Tab-separated table of C-alpha atoms and ligand atoms in Angstrom:
chain	number	residue	atom	x	y	z
A	160	MET	CA	19.102	9.224	-12.401
A	161	THR	CA	18.937	8.333	-8.708
A	162	MET	CA	15.604	7.562	-7.100
A	163	ILE	CA	15.028	7.275	-3.356
A	164	VAL	CA	12.225	4.817	-2.632
A	165	THR	CA	11.073	4.883	0.978
A	166	GLY	CA	9.250	1.900	2.477
A	167	GLY	CA	10.830	-0.361	-0.140
A	168	ALA	CA	10.997	-3.351	2.198
A	169	GLY	CA	7.202	-3.392	2.440
A	170	PHE	CA	4.555	-4.796	0.128
A	171	ILE	CA	4.072	-2.218	-2.622
A	172	GLY	CA	7.479	-0.533	-2.263
A	173	SER	CA	9.339	-3.798	-2.899
A	174	ASN	CA	7.169	-4.619	-5.918
A	175	PHE	CA	7.845	-1.082	-7.187
A	176	ILE	CA	11.625	-1.493	-6.821
A	177	PHE	CA	11.543	-4.803	-8.730
A	178	TYR	CA	9.511	-3.118	-11.456
A	179	GLN	CA	11.919	-0.145	-11.676
A	180	LEU	CA	15.046	-2.308	-11.875
A	181	LYS	CA	13.391	-4.340	-14.620
A	182	THR	CA	11.999	-1.505	-16.722
A	183	HIS	CA	14.536	1.297	-16.108
A	184	PRO	CA	17.869	-0.507	-15.736
A	185	GLU	CA	19.724	2.780	-16.241
A	186	ASP	CA	18.372	4.274	-12.996
A	187	ARG	CA	19.802	3.799	-9.505
A	188	ILE	CA	17.481	2.968	-6.625
A	189	VAL	CA	18.224	3.809	-3.001
A	190	CYS	CA	15.735	2.100	-0.727
A	191	VAL	CA	15.158	3.780	2.639
A	192	ASP	CA	13.323	1.677	5.191
A	193	LYS	CA	13.130	1.625	8.980
A	194	LEU	CA	12.287	-2.106	8.925
A	195	THR	CA	9.264	-1.925	11.193
A	196	TYR	CA	7.268	-5.123	11.755
A	197	ALA	CA	6.005	-4.673	8.159
A	198	GLY	CA	9.414	-4.281	6.542
A	199	ASN	CA	11.151	-7.452	5.492
A	200	LEU	CA	14.723	-7.552	4.237
A	201	SER	CA	14.300	-11.100	2.973
A	202	THR	CA	12.028	-9.645	0.274
A	203	LEU	CA	14.938	-7.583	-1.035
A	204	ALA	CA	17.568	-10.334	-0.618
A	205	PRO	CA	17.677	-11.184	-4.367
A	206	ILE	CA	18.681	-7.599	-5.275
A	207	MET	CA	20.943	-6.702	-2.351
A	208	GLU	CA	24.050	-7.101	-4.535
A	209	HIS	CA	22.490	-5.472	-7.622
A	210	PRO	CA	24.889	-2.762	-8.886
A	211	LYS	CA	22.040	-0.253	-9.250
A	212	PHE	CA	20.556	-0.885	-5.800
A	213	ARG	CA	21.414	0.292	-2.300
A	214	PHE	CA	19.541	-0.401	0.929
A	215	VAL	CA	19.700	2.066	3.832
A	216	ARG	CA	18.028	1.342	7.143
A	217	LEU	CA	16.665	4.702	8.214
A	218	ASP	CA	13.567	6.213	9.820
A	219	ILE	CA	12.064	8.898	7.561
A	220	CYS	CA	11.370	10.915	10.745
A	221	ASP	CA	15.127	11.088	11.455
A	222	ARG	CA	15.831	14.537	10.023
A	223	GLU	CA	19.601	14.410	10.477
A	224	GLY	CA	19.840	10.956	8.909
A	225	VAL	CA	17.593	11.898	5.998
A	226	TYR	CA	19.535	15.110	5.279
A	227	ALA	CA	22.847	13.218	5.401
A	228	LEU	CA	21.529	10.679	2.909
A	229	PHE	CA	20.276	13.392	0.521
A	230	GLU	CA	23.641	15.159	0.792
A	231	GLU	CA	25.399	11.932	-0.136
A	232	GLU	CA	23.028	10.596	-2.803
A	233	LYS	CA	21.683	13.798	-4.382
A	234	PRO	CA	18.494	12.054	-5.533
A	235	ASP	CA	16.570	13.246	-8.587
A	236	ILE	CA	13.300	11.603	-7.564
A	237	VAL	CA	11.814	10.633	-4.200
A	238	VAL	CA	8.889	8.212	-4.035
A	239	ASN	CA	7.421	7.957	-0.556
A	240	PHE	CA	5.799	4.600	0.219
A	241	ALA	CA	6.954	4.538	3.858
A	242	ALA	CA	3.959	4.491	6.148
A	243	GLU	CA	2.128	2.704	8.861
A	244	SER	CA	-0.472	1.110	6.628
A	245	HIS	CA	-2.894	-1.055	8.623
A	246	VAL	CA	-6.241	0.460	9.620
A	247	ASP	CA	-6.798	-1.969	12.532
A	248	ARG	CA	-3.443	-1.068	14.081
A	249	SER	CA	-4.283	2.637	13.780
A	250	ILE	CA	-7.439	1.993	15.792
A	251	GLU	CA	-5.345	0.231	18.429
A	252	ASP	CA	-2.736	3.050	18.613
A	253	PRO	CA	-2.829	6.107	16.332
A	254	SER	CA	0.395	7.774	17.556
A	255	VAL	CA	2.958	6.068	15.320
A	256	PHE	CA	0.682	6.735	12.335
A	257	LEU	CA	0.879	10.468	12.953
A	258	GLN	CA	4.614	10.274	13.463
A	259	THR	CA	5.573	8.331	10.335
A	260	ASN	CA	2.786	9.285	7.966
A	261	VAL	CA	2.673	13.017	8.702
A	262	ILE	CA	5.982	14.020	10.326
A	263	GLY	CA	7.988	11.594	8.177
A	264	THR	CA	6.452	13.056	5.019
A	265	SER	CA	7.347	16.597	6.117
A	266	VAL	CA	10.962	15.602	6.863
A	267	LEU	CA	11.330	14.064	3.403
A	268	MET	CA	9.873	17.135	1.727
A	269	ASP	CA	12.120	19.463	3.761
A	270	ALA	CA	15.092	17.441	2.538
A	271	CYS	CA	13.789	17.789	-1.026
A	272	ARG	CA	13.574	21.561	-0.606
A	273	LYS	CA	17.035	21.792	0.930
A	274	TYR	CA	18.844	19.655	-1.626
A	275	GLY	CA	16.608	20.148	-4.681
A	276	ILE	CA	14.875	17.358	-6.575
A	277	VAL	CA	13.110	16.942	-9.897
A	278	ARG	CA	10.074	15.177	-8.450
A	279	TYR	CA	8.653	14.206	-5.059
A	280	HIS	CA	5.877	11.624	-5.277
A	281	GLN	CA	3.521	10.837	-2.406
A	282	VAL	CA	1.925	7.389	-2.479
A	283	SER	CA	-1.497	7.971	-0.975
A	284	THR	CA	-4.726	6.050	-0.720
A	285	ASP	CA	-8.373	6.167	-1.755
A	286	GLU	CA	-9.201	6.012	1.963
A	287	VAL	CA	-8.647	9.782	2.198
A	288	TYR	CA	-12.040	10.164	0.474
A	289	GLY	CA	-13.861	8.261	3.235
A	290	ASP	CA	-16.440	5.780	1.998
A	291	LEU	CA	-19.353	5.492	-0.409
A	292	PRO	CA	-22.795	4.053	0.388
A	293	LEU	CA	-23.448	0.428	-0.589
A	294	ASP	CA	-26.719	1.314	-2.330
A	295	ARG	CA	-25.237	3.903	-4.737
A	296	PRO	CA	-23.157	1.905	-7.233
A	297	ASP	CA	-23.237	4.961	-9.519
A	298	LEU	CA	-20.919	6.928	-7.181
A	299	PHE	CA	-17.120	6.874	-7.499
A	300	PHE	CA	-14.166	8.764	-5.984
A	301	THR	CA	-12.723	11.345	-8.372
A	302	GLU	CA	-9.742	13.592	-7.670
A	303	THR	CA	-12.156	16.363	-6.647
A	304	THR	CA	-14.108	14.274	-4.130
A	305	PRO	CA	-13.709	16.036	-0.757
A	306	ILE	CA	-11.295	14.577	1.785
A	307	HIS	CA	-13.444	12.970	4.490
A	308	THR	CA	-11.586	10.409	6.573
A	309	SER	CA	-12.765	7.649	8.917
A	310	SER	CA	-9.780	6.089	10.707
A	311	PRO	CA	-6.597	7.447	12.287
A	312	TYR	CA	-4.764	5.763	9.396
A	313	SER	CA	-6.721	7.526	6.671
A	314	SER	CA	-6.599	10.813	8.602
A	315	SER	CA	-2.821	10.604	8.824
A	316	LYS	CA	-2.593	9.887	5.081
A	317	ALA	CA	-4.932	12.816	4.367
A	318	GLY	CA	-2.821	15.053	6.618
A	319	ALA	CA	0.241	14.075	4.603
A	320	ASP	CA	-1.559	14.780	1.304
A	321	LEU	CA	-2.549	18.253	2.486
A	322	LEU	CA	1.038	18.950	3.546
A	323	VAL	CA	2.302	17.845	0.125
A	324	GLN	CA	-0.161	20.195	-1.570
A	325	SER	CA	0.909	23.041	0.711
A	326	TYR	CA	4.625	22.462	-0.027
A	327	CYS	CA	3.782	22.434	-3.699
A	328	ARG	CA	1.933	25.742	-3.579
A	329	THR	CA	3.961	27.588	-0.939
A	330	PHE	CA	7.489	26.380	-1.691
A	331	GLY	CA	7.088	25.322	-5.315
A	332	LEU	CA	7.986	21.707	-4.506
A	333	PRO	CA	7.546	19.707	-7.738
A	334	ALA	CA	5.243	17.107	-6.225
A	335	THR	CA	2.576	14.668	-7.344
A	336	ILE	CA	0.171	12.501	-5.350
A	337	SER	CA	-1.455	9.211	-6.321
A	338	ARG	CA	-4.429	7.721	-4.485
A	339	CYS	CA	-4.858	4.029	-5.092
A	340	SER	CA	-7.450	1.466	-4.130
A	341	ASN	CA	-6.712	-1.864	-2.359
A	342	ASN	CA	-3.688	-3.732	-3.731
A	343	TYR	CA	-3.090	-7.468	-3.685
A	344	GLY	CA	-0.244	-9.686	-4.869
A	345	PRO	CA	3.135	-11.092	-3.731
A	346	TYR	CA	4.817	-9.914	-0.497
A	347	HIS	CA	1.536	-8.640	1.024
A	348	PHE	CA	1.892	-8.690	4.811
A	349	PRO	CA	-0.357	-11.380	6.319
A	350	GLU	CA	-2.281	-8.972	8.575
A	351	LYS	CA	-4.255	-7.788	5.510
A	352	LEU	CA	-7.433	-9.487	4.263
A	353	ILE	CA	-6.227	-11.540	1.277
A	354	PRO	CA	-2.938	-12.967	2.634
A	355	LEU	CA	-4.501	-13.496	6.069
A	356	MET	CA	-7.330	-15.539	4.589
A	357	ILE	CA	-4.984	-17.586	2.363
A	358	ILE	CA	-2.659	-18.418	5.258
A	359	ASN	CA	-5.461	-19.161	7.743
A	360	CYS	CA	-7.071	-21.438	5.144
A	361	LEU	CA	-3.800	-23.313	4.691
A	362	HIS	CA	-3.741	-23.878	8.472
A	363	ASP	CA	-7.476	-24.722	8.649
A	364	LYS	CA	-7.859	-21.787	11.060
A	365	PRO	CA	-11.061	-19.705	11.386
A	366	LEU	CA	-11.441	-16.993	8.740
A	367	PRO	CA	-12.435	-13.825	10.646
A	368	VAL	CA	-14.851	-11.825	8.492
A	369	TYR	CA	-15.734	-8.438	9.995
A	370	GLY	CA	-19.456	-7.710	10.406
A	371	GLU	CA	-21.445	-9.394	7.664
A	372	GLY	CA	-18.655	-9.300	5.084
A	373	LEU	CA	-20.653	-6.969	2.849
A	374	ASN	CA	-18.102	-4.134	2.722
A	375	VAL	CA	-16.763	-3.501	-0.767
A	376	ARG	CA	-13.177	-2.856	-1.836
A	377	ASP	CA	-11.833	-2.063	-5.323
A	378	TRP	CA	-8.934	-4.508	-5.839
A	379	LEU	CA	-5.903	-3.840	-8.030
A	380	TYR	CA	-2.985	-6.160	-8.754
A	381	VAL	CA	0.125	-4.592	-7.233
A	382	GLU	CA	2.141	-4.483	-10.463
A	383	ASP	CA	-0.587	-2.400	-12.091
A	384	HIS	CA	-0.230	0.098	-9.237
A	385	CYS	CA	3.559	0.154	-9.751
A	386	LYS	CA	3.109	0.859	-13.467
A	387	ALA	CA	0.735	3.711	-12.691
A	388	ILE	CA	3.162	5.326	-10.220
A	389	ASP	CA	5.977	4.975	-12.739
A	390	LEU	CA	3.879	6.872	-15.302
A	391	VAL	CA	2.935	9.583	-12.808
A	392	ILE	CA	6.518	10.275	-11.707
A	393	ARG	CA	7.850	10.358	-15.259
A	394	LYS	CA	4.942	11.909	-17.185
A	395	GLY	CA	2.413	13.216	-14.664
A	396	ARG	CA	1.871	16.931	-14.191
A	397	VAL	CA	3.414	18.616	-11.146
A	398	GLY	CA	0.848	19.629	-8.539
A	399	GLU	CA	-1.680	17.037	-9.663
A	400	VAL	CA	-3.452	14.199	-7.886
A	401	TYR	CA	-4.056	10.955	-9.811
A	402	ASN	CA	-6.556	8.324	-8.684
A	403	ILE	CA	-5.574	4.716	-9.429
A	404	GLY	CA	-8.057	1.854	-9.474
A	405	GLY	CA	-9.310	-0.841	-11.764
A	406	HIS	CA	-13.123	-0.868	-11.458
A	407	ASN	CA	-12.876	-4.182	-9.697
A	408	GLU	CA	-15.263	-3.982	-6.764
A	409	MET	CA	-15.738	-7.067	-4.623
A	410	ARG	CA	-17.515	-7.770	-1.339
A	411	ASN	CA	-15.188	-9.133	1.349
A	412	ILE	CA	-17.266	-12.277	1.783
A	413	ASP	CA	-17.002	-13.085	-1.933
A	414	ILE	CA	-13.202	-12.777	-1.822
A	415	VAL	CA	-13.027	-15.036	1.217
A	416	LYS	CA	-15.270	-17.660	-0.422
A	417	LEU	CA	-13.174	-17.538	-3.595
A	418	ILE	CA	-10.013	-18.240	-1.566
A	419	VAL	CA	-11.750	-21.041	0.357
A	420	HIS	CA	-12.911	-22.743	-2.841
A	421	THR	CA	-9.593	-22.286	-4.661
A	422	LEU	CA	-7.771	-23.966	-1.791
A	423	GLY	CA	-10.355	-26.760	-1.603
A	424	LYS	CA	-11.411	-25.901	1.968
A	425	SER	CA	-14.818	-25.722	3.639
A	426	GLU	CA	-16.885	-22.557	4.056
A	427	ASP	CA	-17.341	-23.713	7.664
A	428	LEU	CA	-14.009	-22.017	8.351
A	429	ILE	CA	-15.692	-18.631	7.812
A	430	THR	CA	-16.329	-16.948	11.174
A	431	TYR	CA	-18.208	-13.681	11.414
A	432	VAL	CA	-16.565	-11.481	14.063
A	433	THR	CA	-17.214	-8.055	15.611
A	434	ASP	CA	-17.001	-5.354	12.988
A	435	ARG	CA	-14.076	-2.936	12.648
A	436	LYS	CA	-14.834	0.375	14.419
A	437	GLY	CA	-15.813	3.059	11.887
A	438	HIS	CA	-15.605	0.451	9.104
A	439	ASP	CA	-15.705	2.096	5.654
A	440	LEU	CA	-18.507	0.587	3.569
A	441	ARG	CA	-17.342	0.892	-0.008
A	442	TYR	CA	-14.356	2.242	-1.932
A	443	ALA	CA	-14.573	2.752	-5.693
A	444	ILE	CA	-12.118	4.721	-7.805
A	445	ASP	CA	-12.845	6.596	-11.002
A	446	PRO	CA	-9.511	6.284	-12.883
A	447	THR	CA	-10.563	8.426	-15.881
A	448	LYS	CA	-7.908	11.092	-15.300
A	449	ILE	CA	-4.879	8.781	-15.277
A	450	HIS	CA	-6.310	6.894	-18.230
A	451	ASP	CA	-6.956	10.014	-20.320
A	452	GLU	CA	-3.742	11.875	-19.404
A	453	LEU	CA	-1.213	9.061	-19.095
A	454	GLY	CA	-2.829	6.162	-20.938
A	455	TRP	CA	-2.818	3.910	-17.869
A	456	LEU	CA	-5.154	0.936	-17.696
A	457	PRO	CA	-5.002	-2.038	-15.333
A	458	GLU	CA	-3.628	-5.098	-17.128
A	459	THR	CA	-4.255	-7.956	-14.692
A	460	LYS	CA	-7.816	-9.258	-14.442
A	461	PHE	CA	-8.842	-10.104	-10.873
A	462	ALA	CA	-9.598	-13.725	-11.817
A	463	ASP	CA	-5.978	-14.157	-12.948
A	464	GLY	CA	-4.358	-11.971	-10.297
A	465	ILE	CA	-5.969	-13.778	-7.381
A	466	GLN	CA	-4.927	-17.188	-8.743
A	467	LYS	CA	-1.340	-15.928	-9.220
A	468	THR	CA	-1.396	-14.528	-5.685
A	469	ILE	CA	-2.704	-17.713	-4.071
A	470	GLN	CA	-0.103	-19.708	-6.012
A	471	TRP	CA	2.629	-17.316	-4.843
A	472	TYR	CA	1.699	-17.913	-1.177
A	473	LEU	CA	1.640	-21.659	-1.776
A	474	GLU	CA	5.154	-21.501	-3.248
A	475	HIS	CA	6.678	-19.008	-0.805
A	476	ARG	CA	6.089	-20.472	2.635
A	477	ASP	CA	9.720	-19.588	3.333
A	478	TRP	CA	8.721	-15.907	3.043
A	479	TRP	CA	5.628	-15.902	5.268
A	480	GLU	CA	6.227	-18.688	7.766
A	481	PRO	CA	8.901	-16.721	9.681
A	482	ILE	CA	6.545	-13.700	9.772
A	483	ILE	CA	3.599	-15.448	11.380
A	484	SER	CA	5.403	-16.260	14.610
A	485	GLY	CA	6.624	-14.102	17.507
A	486	ALA	CA	5.292	-10.536	17.442
A	487	TYR	CA	2.711	-11.395	14.771
A	488	MET	CA	1.097	-13.967	17.049
A	489	GLY	CA	0.883	-11.356	19.839
A	490	TYR	CA	-0.825	-8.981	17.415
A	491	TYR	CA	-3.150	-11.743	16.191
A	492	GLU	CA	-4.210	-12.621	19.718
A	493	ARG	CA	-4.865	-8.948	20.616
A	494	MET	CA	-6.819	-8.340	17.406
A	495	TYR	CA	-8.810	-11.567	17.090
A	496	GLY	CA	-8.612	-13.294	20.494
A	497	ASN	CA	-11.858	-11.943	21.961
A	498	ARG	CA	-13.624	-10.807	18.853
B	607	LIG	P1	3.518	-1.949	4.193
B	607	LIG	O1	3.024	-1.788	5.582
B	607	LIG	O2	3.561	-3.312	3.582
B	607	LIG	O3	5.004	-1.352	4.087
B	607	LIG	C1	5.375	-0.154	4.704
B	607	LIG	C2	6.902	-0.063	4.699
B	607	LIG	O4	7.280	1.206	5.256
B	607	LIG	C3	7.582	-1.144	5.549
B	607	LIG	O5	8.679	-1.687	4.856
B	607	LIG	C4	8.047	-0.384	6.778
B	607	LIG	O6	9.213	-0.931	7.379
B	607	LIG	C5	8.320	0.999	6.195
B	607	LIG	N1	8.247	2.056	7.210
B	607	LIG	C6	7.268	2.254	8.118
B	607	LIG	N2	7.566	3.319	8.891
B	607	LIG	C7	8.744	3.813	8.432
B	607	LIG	C8	9.543	4.914	8.803
B	607	LIG	N3	9.207	5.716	9.829
B	607	LIG	N4	10.677	5.163	8.115
B	607	LIG	C9	11.044	4.338	7.084
B	607	LIG	N5	10.330	3.271	6.711
B	607	LIG	C10	9.174	3.022	7.366
B	607	LIG	O7	2.660	-0.952	3.318
B	607	LIG	P2	2.126	-1.102	1.814
B	607	LIG	O8	0.854	-1.810	1.823
B	607	LIG	O9	3.242	-1.537	0.956
B	607	LIG	O10	1.793	0.442	1.492
B	607	LIG	C11	2.794	1.318	0.968
B	607	LIG	C12	2.190	2.689	0.780
B	607	LIG	O11	1.086	2.603	-0.124
B	607	LIG	C13	1.639	3.307	2.052
B	607	LIG	O12	1.950	4.674	2.034
B	607	LIG	C14	0.141	3.090	1.964
B	607	LIG	O13	-0.543	4.109	2.648
B	607	LIG	C15	-0.069	3.177	0.470
B	607	LIG	N6	-1.216	2.410	-0.072
B	607	LIG	C16	-1.349	1.084	0.219
B	607	LIG	C17	-2.396	0.364	-0.374
B	607	LIG	C18	-2.586	-1.109	-0.111
B	607	LIG	O14	-3.595	-1.672	-0.548
B	607	LIG	N7	-1.667	-1.800	0.562
B	607	LIG	C19	-3.289	1.019	-1.239
B	607	LIG	C20	-3.124	2.381	-1.489
B	607	LIG	C21	-2.073	3.052	-0.909
B	608	LIG	O1	-7.957	1.262	-0.018
B	608	LIG	C1	-6.581	1.305	0.162
B	608	LIG	C2	-6.216	0.764	1.527
B	608	LIG	O2	-6.422	-0.636	1.479
B	608	LIG	C3	-4.779	1.097	1.933
B	608	LIG	O3	-4.658	2.480	2.079
B	608	LIG	C4	-4.410	0.379	3.234
B	608	LIG	O4	-3.040	0.614	3.535
B	608	LIG	C5	-4.653	-1.097	3.062
B	608	LIG	O5	-4.361	-1.783	4.273
B	608	LIG	C6	-6.093	-1.353	2.645
B	608	LIG	O6	-7.003	-1.008	3.706
B	608	LIG	P1	-8.284	-1.921	4.075
B	608	LIG	O7	-8.674	-1.609	5.459
B	608	LIG	O8	-9.306	-1.851	3.012
B	608	LIG	O9	-7.580	-3.391	3.961
B	608	LIG	P2	-7.673	-4.683	4.879
B	608	LIG	O10	-6.960	-5.772	4.133
B	608	LIG	O11	-7.250	-4.424	6.274
B	608	LIG	O12	-9.219	-5.011	4.890
B	608	LIG	C7	-9.950	-5.213	3.689
B	608	LIG	C8	-11.392	-5.446	4.055
B	608	LIG	O13	-11.487	-6.718	4.719
B	608	LIG	C9	-11.955	-4.440	5.031
B	608	LIG	O14	-13.319	-4.190	4.712
B	608	LIG	C10	-11.854	-5.116	6.382
B	608	LIG	C11	-12.044	-6.592	6.037
B	608	LIG	N1	-11.306	-7.538	6.906
B	608	LIG	C12	-9.989	-7.354	7.106
B	608	LIG	C13	-9.269	-8.230	7.899
B	608	LIG	C14	-7.792	-8.010	8.145
B	608	LIG	C15	-11.985	-8.630	7.443
B	608	LIG	O15	-13.191	-8.822	7.232
B	608	LIG	N2	-11.276	-9.503	8.232
B	608	LIG	C16	-9.943	-9.334	8.489
B	608	LIG	O16	-9.359	-10.141	9.254
């Protein structure tokens, strides 16, 4: 079987490819990635010569290029991770989010229709459900929670989800969608909360906590997400949405303090900065459906996963040090300079 994995040079896509090569050695993986600022070929360096792996630098919005690749590879499965993924950047400039997240998704699905596939899987997010109030811990996102987005990022992901559902119903595309909560783990780009706080701590730089740090996210170790997607593409029902999350809600400030203490730094580094515009208060997934139908349960406890993650950043300076120079510094200055 041949599987096209888009966005495989990014955080979750690369972890997913490693997981696939390990657990399904019979399958061939073709990674399609444009290598935006968030894509990093050094992540894939150890598997570049793997006989079951091919890397293709390609924009998923490039219809001609995508069709040519499908013609050549005749994939059985397409898993679409490729996206602009950072909420703050979508607030700065929504346009590329619409282009990649919506148009790119439609190009991939058109290619699937033209060449025929067994399964198209859309990697989506819990952010399409909007947010939950902080004072209602009894509320969770289920697959039937209405779509109600807050940021250009989440709106573009919701737009893509609706398109997938329309292709499924109108054209009979055999598609599935998964909506996951916040991931953490190795190869997480240092613009996101956990890697940013680890790296700033290591440099004794201020730790910019938005607002009062009381917003809640539901954290899942990235390999648990990869296992869930693997189950959905192989055993999930066509046309269905599956929520993925591990009932692991944490306030941002508690995560930041945990990182500070683990690295033996002072809480004085914590700096409260202007809140994110439209900042979602709380995400919390109800994963009952994927548990009941596919037997999925998260395996990594947060206490272990966060230690493994911090250790990974301590041991892989060669991965992140080149990232946090050049364009990243320009971004950092724009985002945090006057906050
Ligand atoms: P990421 O930003 O780390 O990686 C995105 C990858 O997509 C990069 O390698 C980038 O080069 C590539 N890419 C971007 N635009 C492209 C284009 N036009 N054509 C081809 N490749 C392109 O993102 P991530 O955190 O790994 O997220 C992957 C997917 O999972 C996204 O769809 C995101 O919405 C979803 N998701 C992420 C999380 C999370 O916590 N990170 C949670 C739920 C869902
Ligand atoms: O819920 C899934 C989503 O999780 C994915 O769809 C997104 O692609 C992914 O980026 C993530 O979105 P968040 O906005 O939740 O993640 P982020 O790491 O940007 O922020 C997590 C929380 O931390 C959020 O409440 C904002 C806060 N934050 C973030 C940064 C970068 C800070 O307080 N300071 C920061 O510097």
